[in-house]
Short mmCIF file of N, CA and C in Angstrom, two decimals:
data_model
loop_
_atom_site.label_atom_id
_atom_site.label_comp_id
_atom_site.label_asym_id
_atom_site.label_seq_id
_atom_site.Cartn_x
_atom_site.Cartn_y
_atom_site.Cartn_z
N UNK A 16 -11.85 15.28 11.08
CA UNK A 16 -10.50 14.89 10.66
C UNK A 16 -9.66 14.51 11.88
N UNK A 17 -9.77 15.30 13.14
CA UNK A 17 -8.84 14.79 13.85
C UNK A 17 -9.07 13.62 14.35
N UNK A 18 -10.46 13.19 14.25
CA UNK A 18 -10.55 11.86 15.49
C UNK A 18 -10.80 11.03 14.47
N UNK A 19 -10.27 10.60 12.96
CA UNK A 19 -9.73 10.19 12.16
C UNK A 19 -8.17 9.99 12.38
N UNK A 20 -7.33 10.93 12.32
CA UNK A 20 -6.24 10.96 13.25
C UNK A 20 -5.66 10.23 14.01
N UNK A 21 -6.64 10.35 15.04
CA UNK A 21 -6.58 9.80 16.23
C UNK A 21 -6.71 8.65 16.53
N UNK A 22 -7.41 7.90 15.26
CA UNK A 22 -7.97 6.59 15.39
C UNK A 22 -6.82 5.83 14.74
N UNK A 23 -6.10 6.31 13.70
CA UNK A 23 -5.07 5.81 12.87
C UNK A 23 -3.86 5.81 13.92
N UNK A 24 -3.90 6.87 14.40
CA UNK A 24 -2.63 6.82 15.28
C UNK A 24 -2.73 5.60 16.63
N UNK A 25 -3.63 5.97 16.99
CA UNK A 25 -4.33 4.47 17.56
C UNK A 25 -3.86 3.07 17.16
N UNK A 26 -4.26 3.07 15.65
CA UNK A 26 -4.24 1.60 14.69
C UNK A 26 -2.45 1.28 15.32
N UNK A 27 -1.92 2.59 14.74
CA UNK A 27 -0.49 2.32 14.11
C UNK A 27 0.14 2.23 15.80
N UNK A 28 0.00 2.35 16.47
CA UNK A 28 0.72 2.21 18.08
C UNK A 28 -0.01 0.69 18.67
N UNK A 29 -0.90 0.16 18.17
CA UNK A 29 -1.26 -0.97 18.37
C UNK A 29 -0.61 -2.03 17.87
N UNK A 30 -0.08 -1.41 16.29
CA UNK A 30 1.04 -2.24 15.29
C UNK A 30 2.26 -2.66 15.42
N UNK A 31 2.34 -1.98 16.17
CA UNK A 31 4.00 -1.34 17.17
C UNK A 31 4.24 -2.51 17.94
N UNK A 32 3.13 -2.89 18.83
CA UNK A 32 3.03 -4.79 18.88
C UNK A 32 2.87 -5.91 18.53
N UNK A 33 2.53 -5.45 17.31
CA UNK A 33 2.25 -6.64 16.75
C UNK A 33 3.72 -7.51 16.34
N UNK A 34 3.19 -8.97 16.62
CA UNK A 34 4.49 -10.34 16.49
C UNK A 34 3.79 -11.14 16.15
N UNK A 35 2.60 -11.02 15.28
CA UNK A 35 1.61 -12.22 14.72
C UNK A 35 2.50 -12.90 13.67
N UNK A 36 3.29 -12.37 13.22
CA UNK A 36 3.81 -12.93 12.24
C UNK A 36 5.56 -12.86 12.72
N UNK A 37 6.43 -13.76 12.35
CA UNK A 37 8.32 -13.52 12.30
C UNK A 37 8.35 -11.96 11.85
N UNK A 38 8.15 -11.58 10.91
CA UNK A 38 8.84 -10.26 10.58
C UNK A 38 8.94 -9.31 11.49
N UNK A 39 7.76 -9.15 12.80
CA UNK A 39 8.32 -8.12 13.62
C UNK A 39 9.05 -8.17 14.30
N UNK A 40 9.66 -9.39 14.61
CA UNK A 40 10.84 -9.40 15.22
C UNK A 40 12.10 -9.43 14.29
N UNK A 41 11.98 -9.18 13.26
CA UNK A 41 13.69 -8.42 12.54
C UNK A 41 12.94 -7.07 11.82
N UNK A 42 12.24 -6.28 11.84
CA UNK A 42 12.00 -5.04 10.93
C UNK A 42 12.92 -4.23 12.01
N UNK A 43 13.46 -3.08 11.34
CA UNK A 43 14.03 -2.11 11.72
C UNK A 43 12.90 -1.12 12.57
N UNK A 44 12.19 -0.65 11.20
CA UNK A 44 10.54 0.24 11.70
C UNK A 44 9.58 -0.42 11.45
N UNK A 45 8.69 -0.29 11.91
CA UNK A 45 7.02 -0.69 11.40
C UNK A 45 6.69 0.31 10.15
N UNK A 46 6.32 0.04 9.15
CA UNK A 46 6.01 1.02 8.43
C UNK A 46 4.44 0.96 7.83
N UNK A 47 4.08 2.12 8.43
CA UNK A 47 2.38 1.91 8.79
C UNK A 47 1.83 2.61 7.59
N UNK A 48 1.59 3.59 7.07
CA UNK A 48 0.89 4.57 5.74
C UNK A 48 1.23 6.08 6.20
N UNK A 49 0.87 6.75 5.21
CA UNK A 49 1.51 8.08 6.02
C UNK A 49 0.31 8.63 4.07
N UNK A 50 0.09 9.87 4.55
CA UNK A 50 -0.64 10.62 4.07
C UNK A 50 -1.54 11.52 4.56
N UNK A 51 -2.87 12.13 3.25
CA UNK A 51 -3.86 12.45 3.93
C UNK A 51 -5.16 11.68 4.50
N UNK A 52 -5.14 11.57 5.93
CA UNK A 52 -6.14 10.64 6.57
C UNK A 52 -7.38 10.97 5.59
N UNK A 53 -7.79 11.83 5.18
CA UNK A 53 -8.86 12.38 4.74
C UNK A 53 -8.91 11.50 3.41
N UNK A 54 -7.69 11.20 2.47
CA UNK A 54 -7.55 11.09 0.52
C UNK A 54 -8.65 10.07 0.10
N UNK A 55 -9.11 10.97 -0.51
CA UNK A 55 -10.33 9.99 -2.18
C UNK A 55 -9.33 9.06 -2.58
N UNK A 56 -7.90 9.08 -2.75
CA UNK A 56 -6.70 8.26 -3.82
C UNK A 56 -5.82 7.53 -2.86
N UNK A 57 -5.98 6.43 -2.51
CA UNK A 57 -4.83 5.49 -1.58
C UNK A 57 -4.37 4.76 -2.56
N UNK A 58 -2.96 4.58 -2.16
CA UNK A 58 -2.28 3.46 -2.74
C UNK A 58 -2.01 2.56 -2.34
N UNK A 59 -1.82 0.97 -2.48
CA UNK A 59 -1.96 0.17 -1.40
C UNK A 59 -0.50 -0.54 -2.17
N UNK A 60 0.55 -0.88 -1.43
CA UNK A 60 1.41 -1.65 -2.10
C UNK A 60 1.40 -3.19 -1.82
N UNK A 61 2.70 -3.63 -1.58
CA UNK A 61 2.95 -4.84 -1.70
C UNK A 61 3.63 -5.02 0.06
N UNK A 62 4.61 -4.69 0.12
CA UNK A 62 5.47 -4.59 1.44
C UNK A 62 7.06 -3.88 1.39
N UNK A 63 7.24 -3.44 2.79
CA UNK A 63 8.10 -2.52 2.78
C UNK A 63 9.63 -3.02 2.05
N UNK A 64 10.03 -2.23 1.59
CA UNK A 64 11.81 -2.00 1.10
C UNK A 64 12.46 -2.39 2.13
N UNK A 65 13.73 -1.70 1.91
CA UNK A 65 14.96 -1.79 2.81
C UNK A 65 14.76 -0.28 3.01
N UNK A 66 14.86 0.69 2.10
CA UNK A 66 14.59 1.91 2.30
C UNK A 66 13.91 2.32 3.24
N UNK A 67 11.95 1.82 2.99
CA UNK A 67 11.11 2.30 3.45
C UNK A 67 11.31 1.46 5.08
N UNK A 68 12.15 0.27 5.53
CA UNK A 68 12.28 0.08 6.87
C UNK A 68 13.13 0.82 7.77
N UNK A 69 14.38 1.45 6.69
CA UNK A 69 15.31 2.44 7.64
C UNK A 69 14.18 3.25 7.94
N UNK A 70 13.59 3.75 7.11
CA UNK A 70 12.92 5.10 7.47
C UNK A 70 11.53 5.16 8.11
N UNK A 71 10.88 4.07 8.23
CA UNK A 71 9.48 3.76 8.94
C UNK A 71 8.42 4.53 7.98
N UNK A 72 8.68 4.71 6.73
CA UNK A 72 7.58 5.29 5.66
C UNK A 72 7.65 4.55 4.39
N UNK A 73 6.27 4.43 3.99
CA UNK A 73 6.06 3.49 2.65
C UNK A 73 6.47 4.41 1.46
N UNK A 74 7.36 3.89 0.33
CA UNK A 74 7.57 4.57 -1.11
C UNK A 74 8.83 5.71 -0.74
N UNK A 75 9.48 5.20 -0.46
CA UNK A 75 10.75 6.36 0.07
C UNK A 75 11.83 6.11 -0.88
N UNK A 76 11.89 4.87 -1.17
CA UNK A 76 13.40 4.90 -2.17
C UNK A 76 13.09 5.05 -3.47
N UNK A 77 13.39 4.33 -4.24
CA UNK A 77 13.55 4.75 -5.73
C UNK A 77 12.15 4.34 -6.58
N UNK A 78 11.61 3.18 -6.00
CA UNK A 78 10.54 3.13 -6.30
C UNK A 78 9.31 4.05 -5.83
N UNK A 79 9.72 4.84 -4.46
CA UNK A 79 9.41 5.80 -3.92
C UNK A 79 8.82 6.77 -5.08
N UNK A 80 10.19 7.50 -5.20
CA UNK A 80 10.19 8.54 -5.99
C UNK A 80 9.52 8.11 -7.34
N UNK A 81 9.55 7.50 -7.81
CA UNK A 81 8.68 7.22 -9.27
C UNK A 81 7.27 7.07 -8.68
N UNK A 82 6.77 6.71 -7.99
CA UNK A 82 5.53 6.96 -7.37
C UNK A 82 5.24 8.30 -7.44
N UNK A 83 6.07 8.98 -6.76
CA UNK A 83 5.75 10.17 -6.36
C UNK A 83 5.43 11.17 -7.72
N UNK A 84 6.72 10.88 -8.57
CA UNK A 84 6.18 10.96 -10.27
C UNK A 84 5.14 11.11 -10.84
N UNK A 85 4.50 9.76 -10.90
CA UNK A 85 2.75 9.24 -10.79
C UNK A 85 2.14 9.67 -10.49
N UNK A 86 2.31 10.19 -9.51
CA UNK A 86 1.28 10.86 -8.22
C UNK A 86 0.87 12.50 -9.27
N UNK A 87 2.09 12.85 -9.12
CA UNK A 87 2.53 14.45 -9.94
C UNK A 87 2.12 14.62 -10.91
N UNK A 88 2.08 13.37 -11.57
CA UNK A 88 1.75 13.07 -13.22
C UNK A 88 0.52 13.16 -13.50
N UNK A 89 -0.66 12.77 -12.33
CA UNK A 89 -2.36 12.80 -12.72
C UNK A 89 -2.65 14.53 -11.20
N UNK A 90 -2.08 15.26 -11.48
CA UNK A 90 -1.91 16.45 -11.00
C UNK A 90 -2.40 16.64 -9.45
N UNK A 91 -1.61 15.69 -8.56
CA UNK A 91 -2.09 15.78 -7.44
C UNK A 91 -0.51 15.86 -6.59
N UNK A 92 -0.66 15.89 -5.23
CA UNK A 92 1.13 16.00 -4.90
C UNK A 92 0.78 14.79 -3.40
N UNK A 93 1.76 14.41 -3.15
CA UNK A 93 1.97 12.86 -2.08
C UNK A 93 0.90 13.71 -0.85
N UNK A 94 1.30 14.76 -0.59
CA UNK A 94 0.57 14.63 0.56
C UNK A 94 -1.02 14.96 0.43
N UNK A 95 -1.50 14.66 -0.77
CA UNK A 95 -2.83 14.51 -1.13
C UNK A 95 -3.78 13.08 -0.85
N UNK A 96 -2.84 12.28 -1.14
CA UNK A 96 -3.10 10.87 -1.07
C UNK A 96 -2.56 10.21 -0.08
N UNK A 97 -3.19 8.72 0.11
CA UNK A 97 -2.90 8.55 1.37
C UNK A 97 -1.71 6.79 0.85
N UNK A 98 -0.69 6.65 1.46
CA UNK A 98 0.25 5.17 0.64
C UNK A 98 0.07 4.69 2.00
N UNK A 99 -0.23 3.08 1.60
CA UNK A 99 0.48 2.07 2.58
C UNK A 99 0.54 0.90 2.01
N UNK A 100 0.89 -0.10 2.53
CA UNK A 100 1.32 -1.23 2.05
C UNK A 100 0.27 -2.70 2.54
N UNK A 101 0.57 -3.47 1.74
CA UNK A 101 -0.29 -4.90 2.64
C UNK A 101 0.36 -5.44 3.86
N UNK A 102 1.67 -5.53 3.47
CA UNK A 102 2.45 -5.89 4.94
C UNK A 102 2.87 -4.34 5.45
N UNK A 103 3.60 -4.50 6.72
CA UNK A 103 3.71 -3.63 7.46
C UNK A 103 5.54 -3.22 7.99
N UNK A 104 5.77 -4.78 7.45
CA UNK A 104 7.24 -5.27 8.01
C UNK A 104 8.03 -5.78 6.77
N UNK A 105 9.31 -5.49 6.71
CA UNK A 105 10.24 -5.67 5.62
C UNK A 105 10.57 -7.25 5.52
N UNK A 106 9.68 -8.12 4.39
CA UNK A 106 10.08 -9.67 3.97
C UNK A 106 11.56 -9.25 4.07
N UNK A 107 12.27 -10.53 4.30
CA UNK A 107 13.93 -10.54 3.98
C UNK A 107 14.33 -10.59 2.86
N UNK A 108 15.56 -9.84 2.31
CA UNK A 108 15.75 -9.84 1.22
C UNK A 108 14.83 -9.48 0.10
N UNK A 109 13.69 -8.68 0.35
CA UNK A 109 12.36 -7.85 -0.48
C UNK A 109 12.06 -9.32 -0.90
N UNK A 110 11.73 -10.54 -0.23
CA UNK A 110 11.28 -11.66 -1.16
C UNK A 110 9.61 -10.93 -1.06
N UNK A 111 8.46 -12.08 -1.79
CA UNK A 111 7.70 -11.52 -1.45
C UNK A 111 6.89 -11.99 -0.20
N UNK A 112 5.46 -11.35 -0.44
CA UNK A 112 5.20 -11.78 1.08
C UNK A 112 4.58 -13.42 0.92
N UNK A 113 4.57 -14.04 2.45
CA UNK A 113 3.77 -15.23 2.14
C UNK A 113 2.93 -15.28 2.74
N UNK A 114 1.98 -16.09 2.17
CA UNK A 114 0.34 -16.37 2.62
C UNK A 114 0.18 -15.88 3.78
N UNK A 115 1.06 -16.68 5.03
CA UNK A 115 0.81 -16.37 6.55
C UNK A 115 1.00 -14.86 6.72
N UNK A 116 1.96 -13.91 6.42
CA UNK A 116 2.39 -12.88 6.44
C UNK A 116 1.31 -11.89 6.20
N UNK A 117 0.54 -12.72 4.88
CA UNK A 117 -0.35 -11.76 4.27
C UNK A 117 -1.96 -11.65 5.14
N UNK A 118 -1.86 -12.80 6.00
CA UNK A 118 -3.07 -13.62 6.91
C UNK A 118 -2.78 -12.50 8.28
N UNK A 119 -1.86 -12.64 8.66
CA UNK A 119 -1.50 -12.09 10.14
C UNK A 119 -1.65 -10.45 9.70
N UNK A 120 -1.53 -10.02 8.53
CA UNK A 120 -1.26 -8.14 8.56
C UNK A 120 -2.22 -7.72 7.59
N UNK A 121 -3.42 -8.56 6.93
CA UNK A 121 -4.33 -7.81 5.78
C UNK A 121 -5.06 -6.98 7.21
N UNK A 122 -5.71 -7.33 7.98
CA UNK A 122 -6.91 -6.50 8.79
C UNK A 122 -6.17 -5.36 8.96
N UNK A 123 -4.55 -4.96 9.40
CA UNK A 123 -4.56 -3.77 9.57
C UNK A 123 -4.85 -2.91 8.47
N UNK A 124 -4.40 -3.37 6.94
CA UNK A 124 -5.17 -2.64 5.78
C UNK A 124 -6.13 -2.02 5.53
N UNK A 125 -6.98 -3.36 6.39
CA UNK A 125 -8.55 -3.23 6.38
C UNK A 125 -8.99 -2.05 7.12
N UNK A 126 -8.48 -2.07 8.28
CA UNK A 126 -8.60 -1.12 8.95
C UNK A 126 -8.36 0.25 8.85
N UNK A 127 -7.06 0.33 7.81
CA UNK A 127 -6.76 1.94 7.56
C UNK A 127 -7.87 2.09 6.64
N UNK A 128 -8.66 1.35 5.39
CA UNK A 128 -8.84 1.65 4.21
C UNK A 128 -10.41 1.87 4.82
N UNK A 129 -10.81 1.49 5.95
CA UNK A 129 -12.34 1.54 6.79
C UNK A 129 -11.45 3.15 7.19
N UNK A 130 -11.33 3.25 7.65
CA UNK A 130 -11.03 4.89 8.57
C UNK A 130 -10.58 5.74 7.89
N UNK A 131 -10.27 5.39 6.67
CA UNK A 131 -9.15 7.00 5.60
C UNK A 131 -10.65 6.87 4.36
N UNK A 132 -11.48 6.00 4.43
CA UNK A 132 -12.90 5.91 3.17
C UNK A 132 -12.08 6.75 1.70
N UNK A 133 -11.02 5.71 1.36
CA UNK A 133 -10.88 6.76 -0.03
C UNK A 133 -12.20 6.08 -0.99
N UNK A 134 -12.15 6.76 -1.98
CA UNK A 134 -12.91 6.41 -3.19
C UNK A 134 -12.20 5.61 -4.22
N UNK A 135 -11.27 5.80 -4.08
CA UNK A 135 -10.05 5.07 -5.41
C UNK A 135 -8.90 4.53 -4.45
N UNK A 136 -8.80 2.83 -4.86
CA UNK A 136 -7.74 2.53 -4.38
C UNK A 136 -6.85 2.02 -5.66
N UNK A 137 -5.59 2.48 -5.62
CA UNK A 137 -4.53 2.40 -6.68
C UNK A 137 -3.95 1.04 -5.88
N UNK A 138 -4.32 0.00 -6.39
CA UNK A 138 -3.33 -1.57 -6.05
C UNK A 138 -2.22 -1.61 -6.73
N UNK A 139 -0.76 -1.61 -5.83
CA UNK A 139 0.28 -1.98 -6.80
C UNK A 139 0.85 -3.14 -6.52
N UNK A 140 0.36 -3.73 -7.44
CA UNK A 140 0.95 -5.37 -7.90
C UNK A 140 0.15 -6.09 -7.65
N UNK A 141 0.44 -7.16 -7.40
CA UNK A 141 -0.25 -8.58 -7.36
C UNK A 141 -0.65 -8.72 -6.27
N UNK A 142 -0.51 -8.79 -5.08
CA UNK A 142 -0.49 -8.74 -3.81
C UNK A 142 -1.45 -8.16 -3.16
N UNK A 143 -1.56 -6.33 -3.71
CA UNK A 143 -2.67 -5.58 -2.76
C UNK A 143 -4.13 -5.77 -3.96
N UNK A 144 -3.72 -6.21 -5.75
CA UNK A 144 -4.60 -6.03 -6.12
C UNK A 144 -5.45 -7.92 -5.64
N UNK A 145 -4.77 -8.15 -5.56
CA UNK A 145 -5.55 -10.09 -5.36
C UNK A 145 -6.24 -9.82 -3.65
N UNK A 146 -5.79 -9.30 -2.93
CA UNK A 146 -6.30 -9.57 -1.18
C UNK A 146 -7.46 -8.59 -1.29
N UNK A 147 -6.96 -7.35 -2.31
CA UNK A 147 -8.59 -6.22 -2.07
C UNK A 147 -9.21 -6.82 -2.90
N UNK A 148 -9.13 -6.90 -3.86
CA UNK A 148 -10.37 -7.59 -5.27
C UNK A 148 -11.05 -8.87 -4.50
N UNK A 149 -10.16 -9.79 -3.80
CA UNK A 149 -10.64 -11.16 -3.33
C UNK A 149 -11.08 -11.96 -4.58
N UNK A 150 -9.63 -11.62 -5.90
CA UNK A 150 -10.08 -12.47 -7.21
C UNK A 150 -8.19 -13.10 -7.04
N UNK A 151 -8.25 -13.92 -7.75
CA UNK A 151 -6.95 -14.77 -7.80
C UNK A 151 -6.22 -14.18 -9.21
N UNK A 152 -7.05 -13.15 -10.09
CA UNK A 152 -6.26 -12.53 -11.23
C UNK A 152 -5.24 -11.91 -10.75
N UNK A 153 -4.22 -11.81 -11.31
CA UNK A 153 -2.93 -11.49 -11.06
C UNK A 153 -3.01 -10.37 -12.00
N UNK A 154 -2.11 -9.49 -11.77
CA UNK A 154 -1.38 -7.24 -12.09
C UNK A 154 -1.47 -8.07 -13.57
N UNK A 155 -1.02 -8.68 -14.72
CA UNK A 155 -0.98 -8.77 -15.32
C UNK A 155 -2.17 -8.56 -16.22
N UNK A 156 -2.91 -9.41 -15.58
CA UNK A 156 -4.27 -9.73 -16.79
C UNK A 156 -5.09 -8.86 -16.00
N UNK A 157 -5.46 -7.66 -15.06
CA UNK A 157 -5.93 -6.70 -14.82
C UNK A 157 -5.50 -5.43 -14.87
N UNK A 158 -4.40 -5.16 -14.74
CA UNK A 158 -3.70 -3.77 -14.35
C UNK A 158 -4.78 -2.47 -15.62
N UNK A 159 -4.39 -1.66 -15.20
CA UNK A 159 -5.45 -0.29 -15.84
C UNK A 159 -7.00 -0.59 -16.14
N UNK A 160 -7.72 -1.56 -15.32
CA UNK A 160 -9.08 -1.64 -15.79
C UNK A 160 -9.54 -1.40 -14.17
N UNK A 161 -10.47 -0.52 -13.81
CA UNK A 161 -10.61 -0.32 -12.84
C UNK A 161 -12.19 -0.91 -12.33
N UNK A 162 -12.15 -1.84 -11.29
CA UNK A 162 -13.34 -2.95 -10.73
C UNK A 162 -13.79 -2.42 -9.42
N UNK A 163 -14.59 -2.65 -8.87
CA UNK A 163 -15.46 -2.54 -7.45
C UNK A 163 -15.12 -3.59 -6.38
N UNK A 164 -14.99 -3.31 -5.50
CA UNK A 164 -14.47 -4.33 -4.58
C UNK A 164 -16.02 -3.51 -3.16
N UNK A 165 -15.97 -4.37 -2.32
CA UNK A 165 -16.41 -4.46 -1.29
C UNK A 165 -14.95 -4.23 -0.03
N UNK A 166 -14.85 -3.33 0.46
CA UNK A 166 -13.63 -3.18 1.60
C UNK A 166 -14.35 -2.79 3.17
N UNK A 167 -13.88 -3.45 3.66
CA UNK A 167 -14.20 -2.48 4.80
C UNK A 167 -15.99 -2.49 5.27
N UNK A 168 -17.05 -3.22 4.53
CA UNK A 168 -17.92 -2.71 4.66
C UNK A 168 -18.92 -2.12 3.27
N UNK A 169 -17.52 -1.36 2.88
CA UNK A 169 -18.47 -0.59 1.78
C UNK A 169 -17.10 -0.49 0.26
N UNK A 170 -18.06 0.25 -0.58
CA UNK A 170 -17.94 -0.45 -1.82
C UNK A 170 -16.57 1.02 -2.53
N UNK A 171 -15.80 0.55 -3.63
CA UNK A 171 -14.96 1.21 -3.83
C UNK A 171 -13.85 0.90 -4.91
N UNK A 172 -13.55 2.15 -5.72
CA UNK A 172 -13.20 1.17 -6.76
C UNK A 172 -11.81 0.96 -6.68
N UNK A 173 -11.38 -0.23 -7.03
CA UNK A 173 -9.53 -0.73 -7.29
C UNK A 173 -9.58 -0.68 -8.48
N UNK A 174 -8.19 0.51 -8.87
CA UNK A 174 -7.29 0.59 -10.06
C UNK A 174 -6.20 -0.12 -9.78
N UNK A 175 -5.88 -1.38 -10.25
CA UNK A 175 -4.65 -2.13 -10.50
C UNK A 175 -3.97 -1.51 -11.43
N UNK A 176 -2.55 -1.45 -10.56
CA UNK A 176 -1.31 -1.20 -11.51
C UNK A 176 -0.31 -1.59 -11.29
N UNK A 177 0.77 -1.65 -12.21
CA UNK A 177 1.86 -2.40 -11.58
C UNK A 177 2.84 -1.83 -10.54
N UNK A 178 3.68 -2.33 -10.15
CA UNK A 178 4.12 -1.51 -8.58
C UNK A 178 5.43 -0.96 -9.61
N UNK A 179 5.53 0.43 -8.87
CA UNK A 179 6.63 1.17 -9.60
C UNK A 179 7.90 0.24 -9.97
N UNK A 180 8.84 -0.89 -8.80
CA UNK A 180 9.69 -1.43 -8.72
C UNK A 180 9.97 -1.80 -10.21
N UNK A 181 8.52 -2.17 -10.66
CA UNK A 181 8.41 -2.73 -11.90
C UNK A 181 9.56 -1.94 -12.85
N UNK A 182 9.13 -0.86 -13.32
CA UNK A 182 9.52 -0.38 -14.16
C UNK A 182 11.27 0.26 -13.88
N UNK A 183 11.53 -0.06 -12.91
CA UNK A 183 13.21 0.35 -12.39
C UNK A 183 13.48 -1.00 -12.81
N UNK A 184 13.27 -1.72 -13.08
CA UNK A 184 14.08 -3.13 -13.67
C UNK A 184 13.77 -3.78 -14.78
N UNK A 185 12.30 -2.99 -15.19
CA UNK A 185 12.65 -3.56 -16.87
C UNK A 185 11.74 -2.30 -17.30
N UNK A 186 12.86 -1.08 -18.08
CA UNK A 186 12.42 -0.30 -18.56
C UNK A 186 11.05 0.13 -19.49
N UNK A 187 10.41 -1.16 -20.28
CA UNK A 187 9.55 -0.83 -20.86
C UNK A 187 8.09 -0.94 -20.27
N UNK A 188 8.56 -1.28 -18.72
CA UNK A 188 6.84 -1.11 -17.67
C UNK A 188 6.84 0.69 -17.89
N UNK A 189 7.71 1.41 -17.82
CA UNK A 189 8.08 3.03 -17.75
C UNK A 189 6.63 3.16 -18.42
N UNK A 190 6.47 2.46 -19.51
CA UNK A 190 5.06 2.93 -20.58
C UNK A 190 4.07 2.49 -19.91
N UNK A 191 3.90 1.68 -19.53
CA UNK A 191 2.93 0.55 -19.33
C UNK A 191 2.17 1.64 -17.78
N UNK A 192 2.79 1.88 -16.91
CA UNK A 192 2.57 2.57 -15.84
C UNK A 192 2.25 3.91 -16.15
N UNK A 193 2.79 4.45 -17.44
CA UNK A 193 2.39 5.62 -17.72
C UNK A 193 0.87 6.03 -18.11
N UNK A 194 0.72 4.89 -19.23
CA UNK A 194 -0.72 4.54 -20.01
C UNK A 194 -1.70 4.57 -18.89
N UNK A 195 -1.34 3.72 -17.77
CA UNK A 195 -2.33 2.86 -16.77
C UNK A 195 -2.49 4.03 -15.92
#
């Protein structure tokens, strides 16, 4: 475990330089994953908040906390699992990310999801479930069916679901995320 650790902490101080893309030059924090290096259950999002850039941690604000819900809800607690995001750096104005954005910052993904070996990756949204699957289906016409992807090397399954945000702006995802 520690030189797991060690290797992430590694990743994430290497990230700390990174300017492959505009966004690191306006993010507040880098916001790298934070969990257990060890978790069977990662969540992979989309890209950081406004929240999660004040604070340099993924799932902190409101969509945060309904995660954390989720999390509670299939009887496990946050620091069981391991969250991070596809980007690393806060799009402006939460637009979403673009192609280049997504080109310049998937390998660090790659890289946590090679060194943390969960067994289950929870994709939220469109974004982390299309770059891990490497299918062009969109959260919609997949979400709660859970597929095999190739990551890293080796093989693992993605549960698509929709990203919490979802359901803070149109109340009846509340179900939809619940079911899934």
């Amino acid at each position: 475990k520690e030189e797991r650790v060690q290797m992430l902490e590694a990743l994430r101080n290497e990230m700390l330089a990174c300017h492959k893309c505009p966004l690191g030059k306006t993010r507040t924090h880098l916001v790298f994953g934070t969990g257990n290096p060890e978790a069977q259950l990662m969540f992979a999002g989309e890209a950081p908040g406004r929240d999660e850039d004040l604070q340099g941690e993924p799932f902190v604000g409101r969509a945060g906390q309904l995660l954390t819900k989720i999390i509670e809800a299939i009887g496990l607690k946050r620091s069981d699992v391991y969250i991070a995001n596809v980007l690393k750096c806060r799009p402006p104005g939460n637009r979403d990310p673009a192609p280049d954005e997504i080109e310049a910052c998937e390998r660090h993904l790659f890289r946590q999801l090679e060194l943390i070996e969960p067994r289950l990756v929870a994709t939220l949204g469109n974004f982390a479930t299309k770059l891990l699957s490497g299918k062009p289906h969109g959260i919609t016409r997949v979400h709660g069916a859970p597929q095999t992807a190739t990551v890293g090397g080796r093989s693992v399954t993605l549960y698509p679901i929709f990203p919490p945000a979802a359901a803070l702006y149109t109340r009846s995802m509340l179900g939809v995320l619940e079911q899934d």
